[in-house]
mmCIF file of C-alpha atoms in Angstrom:
data_model
loop_
_atom_site.group_PDB
_atom_site.id
_atom_site.type_symbol
_atom_site.label_atom_id
_atom_site.label_comp_id
_atom_site.label_asym_id
_atom_site.label_seq_id
_atom_site.Cartn_x
_atom_site.Cartn_y
_atom_site.Cartn_z
ATOM 1 C CA MET A 1300 118.279 88.755 96.129
ATOM 2 C CA PHE A 1301 118.696 90.534 92.338
ATOM 3 C CA ARG A 1302 117.577 89.348 89.189
ATOM 4 C CA ILE A 1303 117.427 91.185 85.562
ATOM 5 C CA GLY A 1304 115.528 89.798 82.837
ATOM 6 C CA ILE A 1305 114.677 91.204 79.177
ATOM 7 C CA SER A 1306 111.554 92.624 77.659
ATOM 8 C CA LYS A 1307 110.324 94.115 74.733
ATOM 9 C CA THR A 1308 108.310 97.352 75.385
ATOM 10 C CA SER A 1309 108.227 100.715 76.127
ATOM 11 C CA ILE A 1310 106.137 101.213 79.306
ATOM 12 C CA VAL A 1311 107.700 102.490 82.579
ATOM 13 C CA VAL A 1312 106.536 100.958 85.598
ATOM 14 C CA ILE A 1313 107.858 100.644 89.322
ATOM 15 C CA ILE A 1314 105.829 98.515 91.550
ATOM 16 C CA SER A 1315 107.128 98.656 95.349
ATOM 17 C CA ILE A 1316 105.528 95.606 97.695
ATOM 18 C CA ILE A 1317 106.127 96.468 101.285
ATOM 19 C CA ALA A 1318 106.520 93.341 103.553
ATOM 20 C CA ILE A 1319 104.556 91.289 101.453
ATOM 21 C CA VAL A 1320 104.168 88.609 103.813
ATOM 22 C CA SER A 1321 101.890 91.020 105.821
ATOM 23 C CA LEU A 1322 99.345 91.204 103.108
ATOM 24 C CA CYS A 1323 99.044 87.116 103.178
ATOM 25 C CA SER A 1324 99.751 86.320 106.809
ATOM 26 C CA CYS A 1325 96.441 87.844 108.531
ATOM 27 C CA PHE A 1326 94.538 84.825 110.333
ATOM 28 C CA ILE A 1327 90.803 84.152 110.413
ATOM 29 C CA ALA A 1328 88.967 86.628 112.446
ATOM 30 C CA LEU A 1329 87.326 84.287 114.855
ATOM 31 C CA THR A 1330 87.708 84.007 118.643
ATOM 32 C CA TYR A 1331 89.007 80.546 119.615
ATOM 33 C CA ALA A 1332 88.304 79.293 123.202
ATOM 34 C CA ASN A 1333 90.191 76.332 124.981
ATOM 35 C CA PRO A 1334 89.607 73.201 122.166
ATOM 36 C CA LEU A 1335 87.260 70.583 123.274
ATOM 37 C CA GLN A 1336 89.004 67.365 124.733
ATOM 38 C CA ASN A 1337 86.532 64.892 123.145
ATOM 39 C CA SER A 1338 87.119 65.101 119.555
ATOM 40 C CA ALA A 1339 84.962 61.697 118.645
ATOM 41 C CA THR A 1340 81.707 63.233 120.138
ATOM 42 C CA THR A 1341 79.013 63.802 117.461
ATOM 43 C CA ILE A 1342 77.427 67.277 117.154
ATOM 44 C CA HIS A 1343 73.772 67.160 115.879
ATOM 45 C CA SER A 1344 72.053 69.881 113.436
ATOM 46 C CA VAL A 1345 70.823 72.887 114.875
ATOM 47 C CA THR A 1346 67.408 74.934 114.392
ATOM 48 C CA ASN A 1347 68.957 78.296 115.373
ATOM 49 C CA ILE A 1348 72.245 80.406 115.431
ATOM 50 C CA ASN A 1349 73.737 81.482 118.776
ATOM 51 C CA MET A 1350 77.398 82.550 118.918
ATOM 52 C CA SER A 1351 77.961 80.392 121.485
ATOM 53 C CA MET A 1352 77.276 77.399 119.543
ATOM 54 C CA TYR A 1353 79.285 79.048 116.527
ATOM 55 C CA ARG A 1354 82.364 79.344 119.181
ATOM 56 C CA ASN A 1355 82.137 75.745 119.916
ATOM 57 C CA LEU A 1356 82.127 74.494 116.547
ATOM 58 C CA VAL A 1357 85.173 76.907 115.579
ATOM 59 C CA ASP A 1358 86.949 74.964 118.655
ATOM 60 C CA ARG A 1359 86.740 71.856 117.222
ATOM 61 C CA VAL A 1360 87.646 72.589 114.056
ATOM 62 C CA LYS A 1361 90.844 74.091 115.429
ATOM 63 C CA TYR A 1362 91.285 71.454 117.629
ATOM 64 C CA LEU A 1363 90.995 68.655 115.138
ATOM 65 C CA GLU A 1364 93.054 70.990 112.210
ATOM 66 C CA GLU A 1365 96.038 70.799 114.543
ATOM 67 C CA ARG A 1366 95.826 67.091 115.205
ATOM 68 C CA GLY A 1367 96.143 66.192 111.422
ATOM 69 C CA TYR A 1368 92.597 66.208 109.995
ATOM 70 C CA ASP A 1369 91.263 67.758 107.168
ATOM 71 C CA THR A 1370 88.875 70.492 108.128
ATOM 72 C CA ILE A 1371 89.151 73.083 105.327
ATOM 73 C CA TYR A 1372 86.035 72.689 103.819
ATOM 74 C CA VAL A 1373 84.144 72.673 106.957
ATOM 75 C CA GLN A 1374 85.991 76.229 107.810
ATOM 76 C CA TYR A 1375 84.937 77.312 104.556
ATOM 77 C CA LEU A 1376 81.177 76.142 105.261
ATOM 78 C CA LEU A 1377 81.450 78.093 108.696
ATOM 79 C CA LEU A 1378 82.667 81.762 107.072
ATOM 80 C CA SER A 1379 79.973 81.084 104.554
ATOM 81 C CA ALA A 1380 77.291 80.689 106.708
ATOM 82 C CA LYS A 1381 78.527 83.482 109.052
ATOM 83 C CA TYR A 1382 78.535 85.260 105.848
ATOM 84 C CA TYR A 1383 74.740 84.700 104.977
ATOM 85 C CA TYR A 1384 74.031 85.268 108.778
ATOM 86 C CA GLU A 1385 75.285 88.687 108.581
ATOM 87 C CA LYS A 1386 73.459 89.614 104.981
ATOM 88 C CA GLY A 1387 70.220 88.754 106.790
ATOM 89 C CA ASP A 1388 69.904 85.461 104.964
ATOM 90 C CA ILE A 1389 69.174 83.416 108.395
ATOM 91 C CA ASP A 1390 67.606 80.456 106.477
ATOM 92 C CA ARG A 1391 70.594 80.193 104.161
ATOM 93 C CA ALA A 1392 72.884 80.585 106.846
ATOM 94 C CA LEU A 1393 71.269 77.701 108.910
ATOM 95 C CA GLU A 1394 71.418 75.407 105.854
ATOM 96 C CA ILE A 1395 75.217 75.926 105.576
ATOM 97 C CA LEU A 1396 75.534 75.565 109.216
ATOM 98 C CA ASN A 1397 73.877 72.058 109.177
ATOM 99 C CA LYS A 1398 76.131 70.783 106.189
ATOM 100 C CA ALA A 1399 79.089 72.277 108.249
ATOM 101 C CA ILE A 1400 77.969 70.099 110.921
ATOM 102 C CA ASP A 1401 77.530 67.404 108.893
ATOM 103 C CA GLU A 1402 81.088 67.640 107.099
ATOM 104 C CA LEU A 1403 82.463 68.257 110.763
ATOM 105 C CA ASN A 1404 81.454 64.920 112.112
ATOM 106 C CA ARG A 1405 82.958 62.830 109.047
ATOM 107 C CA VAL A 1406 86.310 64.823 108.661
ATOM 108 C CA GLU A 1407 89.497 62.337 108.106
ATOM 109 C CA LEU A 1408 92.897 62.569 108.605
ATOM 110 C CA ARG A 1409 95.118 64.545 105.884
ATOM 111 C CA PRO A 1410 97.413 62.451 103.592
ATOM 112 C CA SER A 1411 101.093 62.026 104.789
ATOM 113 C CA LEU A 1412 104.136 62.746 102.426
ATOM 114 C CA PRO A 1413 107.751 61.603 102.520
ATOM 115 C CA GLN A 1414 109.841 63.874 104.823
ATOM 116 C CA LEU A 1415 111.275 66.945 103.364
ATOM 117 C CA ASN A 1416 114.892 67.576 103.294
ATOM 118 C CA PHE A 1417 116.442 70.957 102.186
ATOM 119 C CA THR A 1418 119.040 73.487 102.880
ATOM 120 C CA ILE A 1419 119.005 76.971 103.772
ATOM 121 C CA ALA A 1420 121.103 78.821 101.189
ATOM 122 C CA ARG A 1421 122.929 81.932 101.080
ATOM 123 C CA SER A 1422 121.740 82.897 97.274
ATOM 124 C CA THR A 1423 119.496 80.897 94.736
ATOM 125 C CA LEU A 1424 120.568 83.553 91.900
ATOM 126 C CA TYR A 1425 122.161 80.496 90.205
ATOM 127 C CA ILE A 1426 118.309 78.984 89.361
ATOM 128 C CA ASP A 1427 117.595 79.829 86.178
ATOM 129 C CA ASP A 1428 114.569 77.299 85.130
ATOM 130 C CA ILE A 1429 111.484 78.009 83.481
ATOM 131 C CA PRO A 1430 108.300 77.131 86.024
ATOM 132 C CA SER A 1431 106.869 73.498 85.433
ATOM 133 C CA THR A 1432 103.252 72.755 86.353
ATOM 134 C CA TRP A 1433 105.118 71.243 89.565
ATOM 135 C CA ASP A 1434 106.794 74.365 90.476
ATOM 136 C CA PHE A 1435 103.639 76.052 90.434
ATOM 137 C CA VAL A 1436 101.661 73.527 92.486
ATOM 138 C CA PRO A 1437 104.056 71.201 94.044
ATOM 139 C CA ILE A 1438 102.112 68.207 94.848
ATOM 140 C CA GLY A 1439 103.855 65.485 96.828
ATOM 141 C CA THR A 1440 106.380 68.078 98.373
ATOM 142 C CA VAL A 1441 104.675 71.118 100.043
ATOM 143 C CA PHE A 1442 100.789 70.036 98.980
ATOM 144 C CA ALA A 1443 98.687 66.577 98.996
ATOM 145 C CA LEU A 1444 95.353 66.598 97.540
ATOM 146 C CA SER A 1445 92.365 66.209 99.756
ATOM 147 C CA LYS A 1446 89.489 63.663 98.771
ATOM 148 C CA ARG A 1447 87.478 66.918 97.584
ATOM 149 C CA GLY A 1448 90.388 67.812 95.198
ATOM 150 C CA TYR A 1449 91.576 71.066 97.027
ATOM 151 C CA LEU A 1450 95.333 71.468 98.257
ATOM 152 C CA VAL A 1451 96.185 70.644 101.725
ATOM 153 C CA TYR A 1452 99.311 70.282 103.597
ATOM 154 C CA PRO A 1453 100.219 66.860 104.791
ATOM 155 C CA ARG A 1454 99.508 65.876 108.327
ATOM 156 C CA ASN A 1455 103.069 64.661 108.957
ATOM 157 C CA ASP A 1456 104.461 68.277 108.305
ATOM 158 C CA PRO A 1457 103.115 70.748 110.910
ATOM 159 C CA LYS A 1458 105.865 73.559 109.750
ATOM 160 C CA TRP A 1459 104.038 74.937 106.686
ATOM 161 C CA LYS A 1460 102.936 78.467 107.615
ATOM 162 C CA LEU A 1461 101.514 79.921 104.502
ATOM 163 C CA SER A 1462 101.058 79.598 100.483
ATOM 164 C CA CYS A 1463 101.424 82.432 98.563
ATOM 165 C CA PHE A 1464 99.296 82.511 95.494
ATOM 166 C CA ILE A 1465 99.231 86.589 94.880
ATOM 167 C CA ILE A 1466 98.817 88.511 91.539
ATOM 168 C CA LEU A 1467 100.139 92.154 91.435
ATOM 169 C CA ALA A 1468 99.214 93.941 88.253
ATOM 170 C CA ILE A 1469 99.483 97.638 87.147
ATOM 171 C CA GLY A 1470 99.019 99.192 83.743
ATOM 172 C CA HIS A 1471 97.313 101.973 81.453
ATOM 173 C CA ASN A 1472 95.107 102.290 78.541
ATOM 174 C CA ARG A 1473 95.124 104.613 75.440
ATOM 175 C CA GLU A 1474 93.018 107.013 77.440
ATOM 176 C CA GLY A 1475 95.821 107.430 79.792
ATOM 177 C CA GLU A 1476 93.858 105.595 82.695
ATOM 178 C CA TRP A 1477 95.479 104.136 85.276
ATOM 179 C CA PHE A 1478 95.013 100.594 86.368
ATOM 180 C CA SER A 1479 96.392 98.400 89.405
ATOM 181 C CA TYR A 1480 95.229 95.152 91.105
ATOM 182 C CA GLN A 1481 96.124 93.415 94.086
ATOM 183 C CA GLY A 1482 94.687 89.503 93.623
ATOM 184 C CA ARG A 1483 95.252 86.457 96.152
ATOM 185 C CA LEU A 1484 93.780 82.863 96.200
ATOM 186 C CA PRO A 1485 94.034 81.924 100.178
ATOM 187 C CA LEU A 1486 94.820 78.039 100.639
ATOM 188 C CA LYS A 1487 92.695 78.080 103.583
ATOM 189 C CA PRO A 1488 90.783 80.442 105.782
ATOM 190 C CA ARG A 1489 93.118 80.438 108.552
ATOM 191 C CA GLU A 1490 95.745 81.838 106.101
ATOM 192 C CA GLY A 1491 93.423 84.946 105.776
ATOM 193 C CA VAL A 1492 90.262 86.112 104.089
ATOM 194 C CA PHE A 1493 90.958 88.119 100.958
ATOM 195 C CA LYS A 1494 88.988 90.950 99.043
ATOM 196 C CA PRO A 1495 90.471 91.740 95.512
ATOM 197 C CA ARG A 1496 91.651 95.564 95.391
ATOM 198 C CA VAL A 1497 91.375 97.159 92.254
ATOM 199 C CA PHE A 1498 92.677 100.915 91.640
ATOM 200 C CA ILE A 1499 90.222 102.404 88.639
ATOM 201 C CA ASP A 1500 89.034 105.983 87.722
ATOM 202 C CA ASN A 1501 91.733 107.429 90.015
ATOM 203 C CA GLU A 1502 90.596 105.140 93.187
ATOM 204 C CA TRP A 1503 90.970 102.428 94.974
ATOM 205 C CA ARG A 1504 88.045 99.989 95.400
ATOM 206 C CA ILE A 1505 87.998 96.844 97.477
ATOM 207 C CA LEU A 1506 85.525 94.648 96.092
ATOM 208 C CA ASP A 1507 82.789 92.869 98.070
ATOM 209 C CA ILE A 1508 83.972 89.535 97.122
ATOM 210 C CA ALA A 1509 85.533 87.719 99.981
ATOM 211 C CA PHE A 1510 87.754 84.371 99.073
ATOM 212 C CA ALA A 1511 89.193 82.118 102.015
ATOM 213 C CA GLY A 1512 89.558 78.677 100.511
ATOM 214 C CA PRO A 1513 89.744 75.898 100.038
ATOM 215 C CA LEU A 1514 91.964 76.192 96.683
ATOM 216 C CA TYR A 1515 90.902 73.251 94.608
ATOM 217 C CA TYR A 1516 93.582 72.008 91.708
ATOM 218 C CA ASP A 1517 92.797 70.832 88.171
ATOM 219 C CA TYR A 1518 95.269 69.034 86.414
ATOM 220 C CA GLY A 1519 93.796 70.269 83.345
ATOM 221 C CA GLU A 1520 90.532 68.097 82.935
ATOM 222 C CA LYS A 1521 88.012 70.608 84.244
ATOM 223 C CA PHE A 1522 89.840 74.037 82.555
ATOM 224 C CA GLY A 1523 92.151 72.778 79.841
ATOM 225 C CA TYR A 1524 95.647 73.339 81.591
ATOM 226 C CA PRO A 1525 97.114 73.112 85.280
ATOM 227 C CA THR A 1526 94.794 75.679 87.243
ATOM 228 C CA VAL A 1527 93.992 76.553 90.570
ATOM 229 C CA TYR A 1528 90.596 77.759 91.471
ATOM 230 C CA GLN A 1529 88.208 78.437 94.367
ATOM 231 C CA TYR A 1530 84.704 79.963 95.389
ATOM 232 C CA ASP A 1531 84.131 83.094 97.422
ATOM 233 C CA LEU A 1532 82.305 82.879 100.378
ATOM 234 C CA SER A 1533 78.936 83.391 98.699
ATOM 235 C CA GLY A 1534 79.416 80.336 96.583
ATOM 236 C CA ARG A 1535 78.678 82.841 93.703
ATOM 237 C CA ILE A 1536 82.056 84.148 92.563
ATOM 238 C CA LEU A 1537 84.867 82.303 91.068
ATOM 239 C CA GLN A 1538 88.292 82.792 90.753
ATOM 240 C CA TYR A 1539 91.085 81.169 89.270
ATOM 241 C CA VAL A 1540 94.929 81.285 87.732
ATOM 242 C CA MET A 1541 95.920 79.028 85.148
ATOM 243 C CA TYR A 1542 99.507 78.265 83.850
ATOM 244 C CA ILE A 1543 100.377 77.315 80.424
ATOM 245 C CA PRO A 1544 103.815 75.808 80.543
ATOM 246 C CA ARG A 1545 104.988 75.551 76.874
ATOM 247 C CA ASN A 1546 104.487 79.343 76.079
ATOM 248 C CA ARG A 1547 104.779 80.531 80.031
ATOM 249 C CA THR A 1548 101.074 82.395 79.737
ATOM 250 C CA TRP A 1549 99.249 83.297 83.060
ATOM 251 C CA ILE A 1550 95.597 83.595 82.847
ATOM 252 C CA HIS A 1551 93.535 85.032 85.584
ATOM 253 C CA LYS A 1552 90.006 85.435 85.988
ATOM 254 C CA ILE A 1553 86.961 86.555 88.464
ATOM 255 C CA ILE A 1554 83.668 85.207 87.210
ATOM 256 C CA ASP A 1555 80.280 85.887 88.524
ATOM 257 C CA LEU A 1556 78.650 82.370 88.228
ATOM 258 C CA GLU A 1557 75.107 83.699 88.249
ATOM 259 C CA SER A 1558 75.154 85.848 85.464
ATOM 260 C CA ASN A 1559 78.054 84.075 83.739
ATOM 261 C CA ARG A 1560 79.966 87.518 83.555
ATOM 262 C CA THR A 1561 83.688 87.775 83.767
ATOM 263 C CA LEU A 1562 84.416 90.932 86.427
ATOM 264 C CA LEU A 1563 88.161 90.775 85.593
ATOM 265 C CA GLU A 1564 90.269 88.697 83.054
ATOM 266 C CA ILE A 1565 94.464 88.941 82.942
ATOM 267 C CA ARG A 1566 96.327 87.361 80.101
ATOM 268 C CA ALA A 1567 100.153 87.655 80.827
ATOM 269 C CA LYS A 1568 102.931 86.289 78.754
ATOM 270 C CA ALA A 1569 106.338 85.849 80.981
ATOM 271 C CA ILE A 1570 109.499 87.557 80.033
ATOM 272 C CA GLY A 1571 113.052 86.990 81.040
ATOM 273 C CA VAL A 1572 114.159 84.661 83.856
ATOM 274 C CA PRO A 1573 111.786 84.397 86.840
ATOM 275 C CA MET A 1574 112.866 85.435 90.304
ATOM 276 C CA TRP A 1575 113.532 81.963 92.168
ATOM 277 C CA ILE A 1576 113.621 82.016 95.901
ATOM 278 C CA GLY A 1577 114.346 78.408 95.997
ATOM 279 C CA ARG A 1578 113.201 75.098 94.853
ATOM 280 C CA TRP A 1579 110.606 73.402 96.618
ATOM 281 C CA ASN A 1580 112.968 70.096 97.689
ATOM 282 C CA GLU A 1581 116.216 71.607 98.014
ATOM 283 C CA THR A 1582 116.707 75.183 98.720
ATOM 284 C CA TYR A 1583 115.193 77.470 101.103
ATOM 285 C CA LEU A 1584 115.924 81.612 101.860
ATOM 286 C CA VAL A 1585 115.441 83.077 105.355
ATOM 287 C CA HIS A 1586 112.568 85.543 104.931
ATOM 288 C CA GLY A 1587 112.250 86.977 108.677
ATOM 289 C CA VAL A 1588 112.889 86.423 112.416
ATOM 290 C CA TYR A 1589 109.570 85.776 114.173
ATOM 291 C CA ALA A 1590 108.633 88.496 116.960
ATOM 292 C CA ARG A 1591 106.922 86.212 119.881
ATOM 293 C CA GLU A 1592 108.990 82.866 119.444
ATOM 294 C CA LYS A 1593 112.835 82.326 118.719
ATOM 295 C CA GLY A 1594 112.750 81.132 115.273
ATOM 296 C CA LEU A 1595 112.877 82.131 111.556
ATOM 297 C CA ASP A 1596 110.235 82.208 108.515
ATOM 298 C CA ILE A 1597 111.790 80.242 105.608
ATOM 299 C CA TRP A 1598 110.544 80.135 102.136
ATOM 300 C CA SER A 1599 110.980 78.595 98.629
ATOM 301 C CA GLY A 1600 109.039 79.323 95.257
ATOM 302 C CA PHE A 1601 109.528 82.166 92.511
ATOM 303 C CA TRP A 1602 108.200 85.319 91.121
ATOM 304 C CA ASP A 1603 106.977 85.363 87.426
ATOM 305 C CA ILE A 1604 107.196 88.839 85.700
ATOM 306 C CA ALA A 1605 105.051 89.276 82.798
ATOM 307 C CA LEU A 1606 103.755 91.544 80.016
ATOM 308 C CA MET A 1607 99.860 91.460 80.459
ATOM 309 C CA ASN A 1608 96.390 92.794 78.741
ATOM 310 C CA ALA A 1609 93.566 93.260 81.464
ATOM 311 C CA THR A 1610 89.841 93.836 81.051
ATOM 312 C CA ILE A 1611 87.724 94.652 84.092
ATOM 313 C CA ARG A 1612 83.720 95.170 84.102
ATOM 314 C CA ILE A 1613 82.921 97.169 86.903
ATOM 315 C CA ASP A 1614 79.610 99.488 87.248
ATOM 316 C CA ASP A 1615 78.350 97.995 83.904
ATOM 317 C CA THR A 1616 81.602 99.820 82.305
ATOM 318 C CA GLU A 1617 84.300 97.599 80.349
ATOM 319 C CA LYS A 1618 87.768 99.055 80.429
ATOM 320 C CA LYS A 1619 90.940 97.521 78.729
ATOM 321 C CA PHE A 1620 94.562 97.845 80.072
ATOM 322 C CA ARG A 1621 97.938 96.971 79.130
ATOM 323 C CA GLY A 1622 100.806 96.617 81.552
ATOM 324 C CA ILE A 1623 102.874 94.191 83.936
ATOM 325 C CA PHE A 1624 101.513 91.173 85.816
ATOM 326 C CA ILE A 1625 103.778 89.667 88.654
ATOM 327 C CA PHE A 1626 102.892 86.430 89.952
ATOM 328 C CA ASP A 1627 104.101 85.492 93.666
ATOM 329 C CA ARG A 1628 103.924 81.803 94.180
ATOM 330 C CA ALA A 1629 105.934 81.087 97.566
ATOM 331 C CA SER A 1630 105.237 79.005 100.340
ATOM 332 C CA HIS A 1631 106.724 79.382 103.993
ATOM 333 C CA ARG A 1632 107.854 77.185 106.916
ATOM 334 C CA VAL A 1633 108.652 77.841 110.482
ATOM 335 C CA TYR A 1634 112.201 76.684 111.319
ATOM 336 C CA TYR A 1635 113.553 76.402 115.159
ATOM 337 C CA ILE A 1636 109.812 76.264 115.996
ATOM 338 C CA LYS A 1637 107.723 73.078 116.555
ATOM 339 C CA ASN A 1638 104.764 73.972 114.659
ATOM 340 C CA ALA A 1639 102.948 76.521 112.619
ATOM 341 C CA PHE A 1640 100.129 76.656 115.140
ATOM 342 C CA MET A 1641 101.627 78.654 117.670
ATOM 343 C CA PRO A 1642 100.718 82.467 117.844
ATOM 344 C CA LEU A 1643 104.003 83.983 116.120
ATOM 345 C CA GLY A 1644 103.262 87.042 114.960
ATOM 346 C CA LEU A 1645 104.713 88.522 111.606
ATOM 347 C CA PRO A 1646 107.862 87.713 110.541
ATOM 348 C CA LEU A 1647 110.729 90.649 110.697
ATOM 349 C CA ALA A 1648 111.772 92.500 108.288
ATOM 350 C CA PHE A 1649 111.404 92.020 104.682
ATOM 351 C CA SER A 1650 111.026 94.143 101.521
ATOM 352 C CA CYS A 1651 110.585 93.963 98.026
ATOM 353 C CA MET A 1652 110.365 95.993 94.666
ATOM 354 C CA VAL A 1653 109.955 95.283 90.933
ATOM 355 C CA ILE A 1654 111.269 97.757 88.646
ATOM 356 C CA TYR A 1655 110.115 97.316 85.163
ATOM 357 C CA GLN A 1656 111.135 99.390 81.768
ATOM 358 C CA GLU A 1657 112.088 98.891 78.214
ATOM 359 C CA ASN A 1658 114.260 96.007 77.609
ATOM 360 C CA ILE A 1659 114.909 95.667 81.343
ATOM 361 C CA VAL A 1660 113.303 93.971 84.582
ATOM 362 C CA ILE A 1661 114.976 94.246 88.163
ATOM 363 C CA ALA A 1662 113.297 92.331 90.930
ATOM 364 C CA ILE A 1663 114.701 93.005 94.322
ATOM 365 C CA ALA A 1664 113.732 91.164 97.838
ATOM 366 C CA ASN A 1665 115.621 92.098 100.741
ATOM 367 C CA SER A 1666 115.316 90.465 104.506
ATOM 368 C CA VAL A 1667 116.986 92.179 107.637
ATOM 369 C CA ASN A 1668 117.351 90.733 110.620
ATOM 370 C CA PRO A 1669 116.278 93.588 113.474
ATOM 371 C CA SER A 1670 116.774 91.518 116.574
ATOM 372 C CA PRO A 1671 120.039 90.911 118.512
ATOM 373 C CA TRP A 1672 119.583 87.166 117.972
ATOM 374 C CA ASP A 1673 122.116 85.645 115.850
ATOM 375 C CA THR A 1674 120.476 82.971 113.788
ATOM 376 C CA GLY A 1675 123.513 81.497 112.003
ATOM 377 C CA TYR A 1676 122.060 82.275 108.663
ATOM 378 C CA SER A 1677 122.587 84.705 106.217
ATOM 379 C CA PHE A 1678 119.532 87.549 105.419
#
């Protein structure tokens, strides 16, 4: 796939992303045993924490999720309890754990959606749309809204594997210092816990902030414009991505709620034509071949490329940078495979790159089939 767009600055930047799906395809780092067979059993509150009990809760969550129940908030609470337990705050961990048990006893089925009809395309270069708010968050096609207001996959479509809300940025300031950033808003814990990564002061730093979902959606009542947002495992840090469609502006922030301090702020104005992977309800491309099962990973969505201004505050120091911002808004499905809950391994093999300089943007995505299997579809 190849796309050229137009920009107006003089900075020269090359951003390479090798196997981007590997960034967002990690899974929750908990050991699952055999699922509980009686999903109707009530679990009572506890007065102490032990790993056997914790694993039993995880087993039950997995059992219910695979049968169409919305367990994302319970998963978040379990991870939050684990977070506080490992920090040594046992009382807080126990409080959150009992809240998770209470929520687990009251889980409900996820909403259903109409059957998705689509084709696997050879190319989507003909698409030159400007992303709408529905392209940003396709509620009614990819996602449904839970009663708590966060995004869920429909219970009658078990083939959704992964949704990327990925941010990549690079730039520099007047002093010649370089800045780079990898951010992600996980949809749910099963799609991987993520800690933001920042390159500043000539070194990479992994921030001690862990996001795992749920990913809430605001139509504009809370933030003013369509926004996806979530809280870290401590409950003290908020991150969000906002989209203002009338001028194609993306705003990303990470905020410390206790101090009301913005740790990172990026404001980005999109340029040129987005790189379209496909339309959610029409076209998908092959992303890769799974290693453990005979099946494909297919995806749809878009990448938007923008000029950005970034402000970061670390160690009581504030620094400002200008540069390039890439927003990867894609969702992945399994194909030829019954459901996405199977242990599939990573899809192979994919690489991508964005090259930016004055008056030109080149976006490249490349998928190669390393297997002997003739899939019947173009890579």
